[in-house]
Amino acid sequence: MADTKIYRASTTAPVNIAVIKYWGKRDVTLNLPTNSSLSVTLSQSDLRTHTTASCSSTFTSDTLHLNSAPQDITGARLQACLRALRSLRAAHEASNPSLPPLSTLPLRLASRNNFPTAAGLASSAAGFAALVRAIADLYELPSSPTELSLIARQGSGSACRSLFGGYVAWNAGTATDGSDSSAELVAEAAHWPDMRAAILVASAKKKAVSSTAGMQATVKTSSLFPHRAETVVPARMAAMRAAIAGRDFAAFADLTMKDSNSFHAVCLDTTPPIFYMSDVSRAAVRVVEGINAAAAADGITRPVAAYTFDAGPNAVVYYLAEDEARVAGAFKALLGSVEGWETARGAVVQAADVARVVAYDEGAAETLAGGIQRVILTGVGEGPISVSEHLVNEAGEVILE
Amino acid sequence: MADTKIYRASTTAPVNIAVIKYWGKRDVTLNLPTNSSLSVTLSQSDLRTHTTASCSSTFTSDTLHLNSAPQDITGARLQACLRALRSLRAAHEASNPSLPPLSTLPLRLASRNNFPTAAGLASSAAGFAALVRAIADLYELPSSPTELSLIARQGSGSACRSLFGGYVAWNAGTATDGSDSSAELVAEAAHWPDMRAAILVASAKKKAVSSTAGMQATVKTSSLFPHRAETVVPARMAAMRAAIAGRDFAAFADLTMKDSNSFHAVCLDTTPPIFYMSDVSRAAVRVVEGINAAAAADGITRPVAAYTFDAGPNAVVYYLAEDEARVAGAFKALLGSVEGWETARGAVVQAADVARVVAYDEGAAETLAGGIQRVILTGVGEGPISVSEHLVNEAGEVILE
């Protein structure tokens, strides 16, 4: 009798926000970067992708649903991931003939984000990490997260970092086949659990230039870029590892802000120039400077907040739990009417006195207040988590929302 | 009988807008730059400073009026210029005892701009060039413009380039005393007279960071800056000289846009970051790209417009006279309601069909239309011009407006 069982495995996977930025590919097909990068994995209580991988002889072809909508699965990046995972499963089956031949069965994949895709948050990292982790679990692969990161990287570069929680490096590697371009755990979330992040979501406009197209244009045309990739970033990677090892927020903040600015500088140095930061983003920079100046005036001898911007106008502001009132409280005072002030821990942030922050740059405070539509308060979190809630039911049907 | 004569000389001097940017000082006191720069001198029909230098034994102290208002003259930069010019005059007198001892007499200086100071146009270049040229004429110095540029440079770096018309280089030099950091004529205006410039004046806000403070912060903190100063700019200076020699607008435009972006990139790479370009500036970039794309669609195989931005949000767009309808006409169509569409030659620019320019980036066209308050249409022009209209009358009184 033929095996008509529906095999299933589900996982959630996190978003990560880089503090040393990935920008530039040395191999576009394999998603090999020009420089190493380092990120903080954010809590899945606030931002996660939930993915179920299932397979069965009763399915007729590979399919993928995202937020209940069927997706095109013919893209080269997705196909590269499926091919690599099936190949590992086939090897696993060859070495253990009692295993069912799942590598030969069609896959039915279903995925949901717990955050609005339209918010301009980089969802591809969580998406590919969850997809690779879920299929690896379905296939019962013995691969380590670093090994799986080699596969997720081919789906979306930064996805490789979402296979770990905490503080994660993506080592650029030197091999032409990409075999050493993988993610590595720098420190677990528990090593420095007090890291918090406030995401200031700018009023939505579509991203002008896709990351892949932008990176290629920068590599091809920026005269400043090689210096960043070859000299500036390697020094910062070493310094950031040391900052994290020593839980040194002053160094972490300085490096984070400098590297965000360096990344956007090489975007601006591209022909034609790429602009991801808007007047609202620049206002967020000045408000963070104002928050740090107010803290300094109170005798705090280190910055309390650090901004970083990805390929869009949203600001991500890192801070320590002990400074929540100063940092998140200042944003609450400036942006009170937008949603998102409940933390995952259930507390609601209280508005702080921001007279000095406003005085630092009144125009910036006003521009920020007018340009942010939503706040997400989160913090450092865990890597992918295996879950028993499946998005494909026992009959093999995708559960629609 | 004591000589109570009022000695007078007057000049006008032009604004210049760099196409290879000056940013970074290796010596702040002497205004010695980290890299060479190159500019186009703009027509004095549209933008000029008019300065009268006078001296007399009847004056009691050195004074300076700008636009009828008395100015502080104790600043180190102005004093350095006066000291250097008096020293040259004293040597001149020593070698020719029949000359009146003007080097010992108090100076009365009066200056007017024919453009609003509030427009955010770099008026210090024209101001110091006019001041140095007027005093040199008053003193009948035999100095060449390049020799005078060494003095004007100490007043305001970019002023040294306003002692020439046409296309002007400021060679950084290597001497620690600044003796080889002077301006040089690359080509007269007559060599390439068809160069035009449209200045798009952004709705006025005060400059956030002064140029001097900004340059020092960039030199001190940007990790990308040394590469720009040591490697990128020297190659561009050579390429720009070749472009001007060959009247090659394609190369001129490409280098101009790239170097403006590179300058703003190192500003962004500064800690804290310096932002001179606003959303309106970025919109101007996209509109210029749209104008060039529309020209390309018509089979024109070179760009027709090139943007550049100084330390503020205003765009300066260079184009050739033959492309006035395409470039200035497009801006007229987009910005019709603002003032400034009469050219110095008396013509009024007609609005062009901008459907394709708008289609290139609708948001940019809209942002530009909402953010520009005034246009100045001008072009390449002459260096300082000796004039007989004096701003100090025969009685030695400053003529108030």
JSON list of C-alpha atoms in Angstrom, two decimals, chain B residues 22-37 77 150 153 157 170-182 212 215-220 225 229-230:
[
{"chain": "B", "resi": 22, "resn": "TYR", "atom": "CA", "xyz": [36.35, 71.29, -1.56]},
{"chain": "B", "resi": 23, "resn": "TRP", "atom": "CA", "xyz": [35.63, 69.51, 1.72]},
{"chain": "B", "resi": 24, "resn": "GLY", "atom": "CA", "xyz": [38.23, 69.11, 4.43]},
{"chain": "B", "resi": 25, "resn": "LYS", "atom": "CA", "xyz": [41.06, 71.31, 5.67]},
{"chain": "B", "resi": 26, "resn": "ARG", "atom": "CA", "xyz": [44.54, 70.07, 6.43]},
{"chain": "B", "resi": 27, "resn": "ASP", "atom": "CA", "xyz": [45.29, 73.44, 8.10]},
{"chain": "B", "resi": 28, "resn": "VAL", "atom": "CA", "xyz": [42.36, 75.36, 9.56]},
{"chain": "B", "resi": 29, "resn": "THR", "atom": "CA", "xyz": [44.17, 78.65, 10.17]},
{"chain": "B", "resi": 30, "resn": "LEU", "atom": "CA", "xyz": [45.63, 78.88, 6.68]},
{"chain": "B", "resi": 31, "resn": "ASN", "atom": "CA", "xyz": [42.57, 77.31, 4.99]},
{"chain": "B", "resi": 32, "resn": "LEU", "atom": "CA", "xyz": [44.66, 74.63, 3.35]},
{"chain": "B", "resi": 33, "resn": "PRO", "atom": "CA", "xyz": [42.49, 71.90, 1.83]},
{"chain": "B", "resi": 34, "resn": "THR", "atom": "CA", "xyz": [42.91, 68.14, 1.94]},
{"chain": "B", "resi": 35, "resn": "ASN", "atom": "CA", "xyz": [42.19, 67.90, -1.77]},
{"chain": "B", "resi": 36, "resn": "SER", "atom": "CA", "xyz": [42.16, 70.02, -4.90]},
{"chain": "B", "resi": 37, "resn": "SER", "atom": "CA", "xyz": [38.86, 71.31, -6.27]},
{"chain": "B", "resi": 77, "resn": "ARG", "atom": "CA", "xyz": [40.25, 85.45, 8.49]},
{"chain": "B", "resi": 150, "resn": "LEU", "atom": "CA", "xyz": [46.72, 82.86, -1.89]},
{"chain": "B", "resi": 153, "resn": "ARG", "atom": "CA", "xyz": [42.03, 81.63, 0.29]},
{"chain": "B", "resi": 157, "resn": "GLY", "atom": "CA", "xyz": [38.83, 78.75, 0.93]},
{"chain": "B", "resi": 170, "resn": "TRP", "atom": "CA", "xyz": [42.30, 75.26, -6.69]},
{"chain": "B", "resi": 171, "resn": "ASN", "atom": "CA", "xyz": [45.40, 73.15, -6.38]},
{"chain": "B", "resi": 172, "resn": "ALA", "atom": "CA", "xyz": [45.68, 71.78, -2.85]},
{"chain": "B", "resi": 173, "resn": "GLY", "atom": "CA", "xyz": [49.47, 72.13, -2.80]},
{"chain": "B", "resi": 174, "resn": "THR", "atom": "CA", "xyz": [51.80, 70.41, -0.35]},
{"chain": "B", "resi": 175, "resn": "ALA", "atom": "CA", "xyz": [53.71, 73.25, 1.37]},
{"chain": "B", "resi": 176, "resn": "THR", "atom": "CA", "xyz": [52.97, 73.63, 5.07]},
{"chain": "B", "resi": 177, "resn": "ASP", "atom": "CA", "xyz": [52.95, 77.44, 4.73]},
{"chain": "B", "resi": 178, "resn": "GLY", "atom": "CA", "xyz": [50.30, 77.24, 1.98]},
{"chain": "B", "resi": 179, "resn": "SER", "atom": "CA", "xyz": [52.49, 78.98, -0.58]},
{"chain": "B", "resi": 180, "resn": "ASP", "atom": "CA", "xyz": [51.46, 76.52, -3.32]},
{"chain": "B", "resi": 181, "resn": "SER", "atom": "CA", "xyz": [47.76, 76.26, -2.41]},
{"chain": "B", "resi": 182, "resn": "SER", "atom": "CA", "xyz": [46.39, 78.66, -5.00]},
{"chain": "B", "resi": 212, "resn": "THR", "atom": "CA", "xyz": [34.17, 74.94, 8.69]},
{"chain": "B", "resi": 215, "resn": "MET", "atom": "CA", "xyz": [34.78, 69.89, 7.44]},
{"chain": "B", "resi": 216, "resn": "GLN", "atom": "CA", "xyz": [36.67, 69.50, 10.68]},
{"chain": "B", "resi": 217, "resn": "ALA", "atom": "CA", "xyz": [34.24, 66.87, 11.93]},
{"chain": "B", "resi": 218, "resn": "THR", "atom": "CA", "xyz": [34.50, 64.94, 8.65]},
{"chain": "B", "resi": 219, "resn": "VAL", "atom": "CA", "xyz": [38.30, 65.00, 8.65]},
{"chain": "B", "resi": 220, "resn": "LYS", "atom": "CA", "xyz": [38.32, 63.88, 12.26]},
{"chain": "B", "resi": 225, "resn": "PHE", "atom": "CA", "xyz": [37.01, 60.49, 3.84]},
{"chain": "B", "resi": 229, "resn": "ALA", "atom": "CA", "xyz": [40.72, 62.91, -0.50]},
{"chain": "B", "resi": 230, "resn": "GLU", "atom": "CA", "xyz": [43.73, 60.79, -1.39]}
]
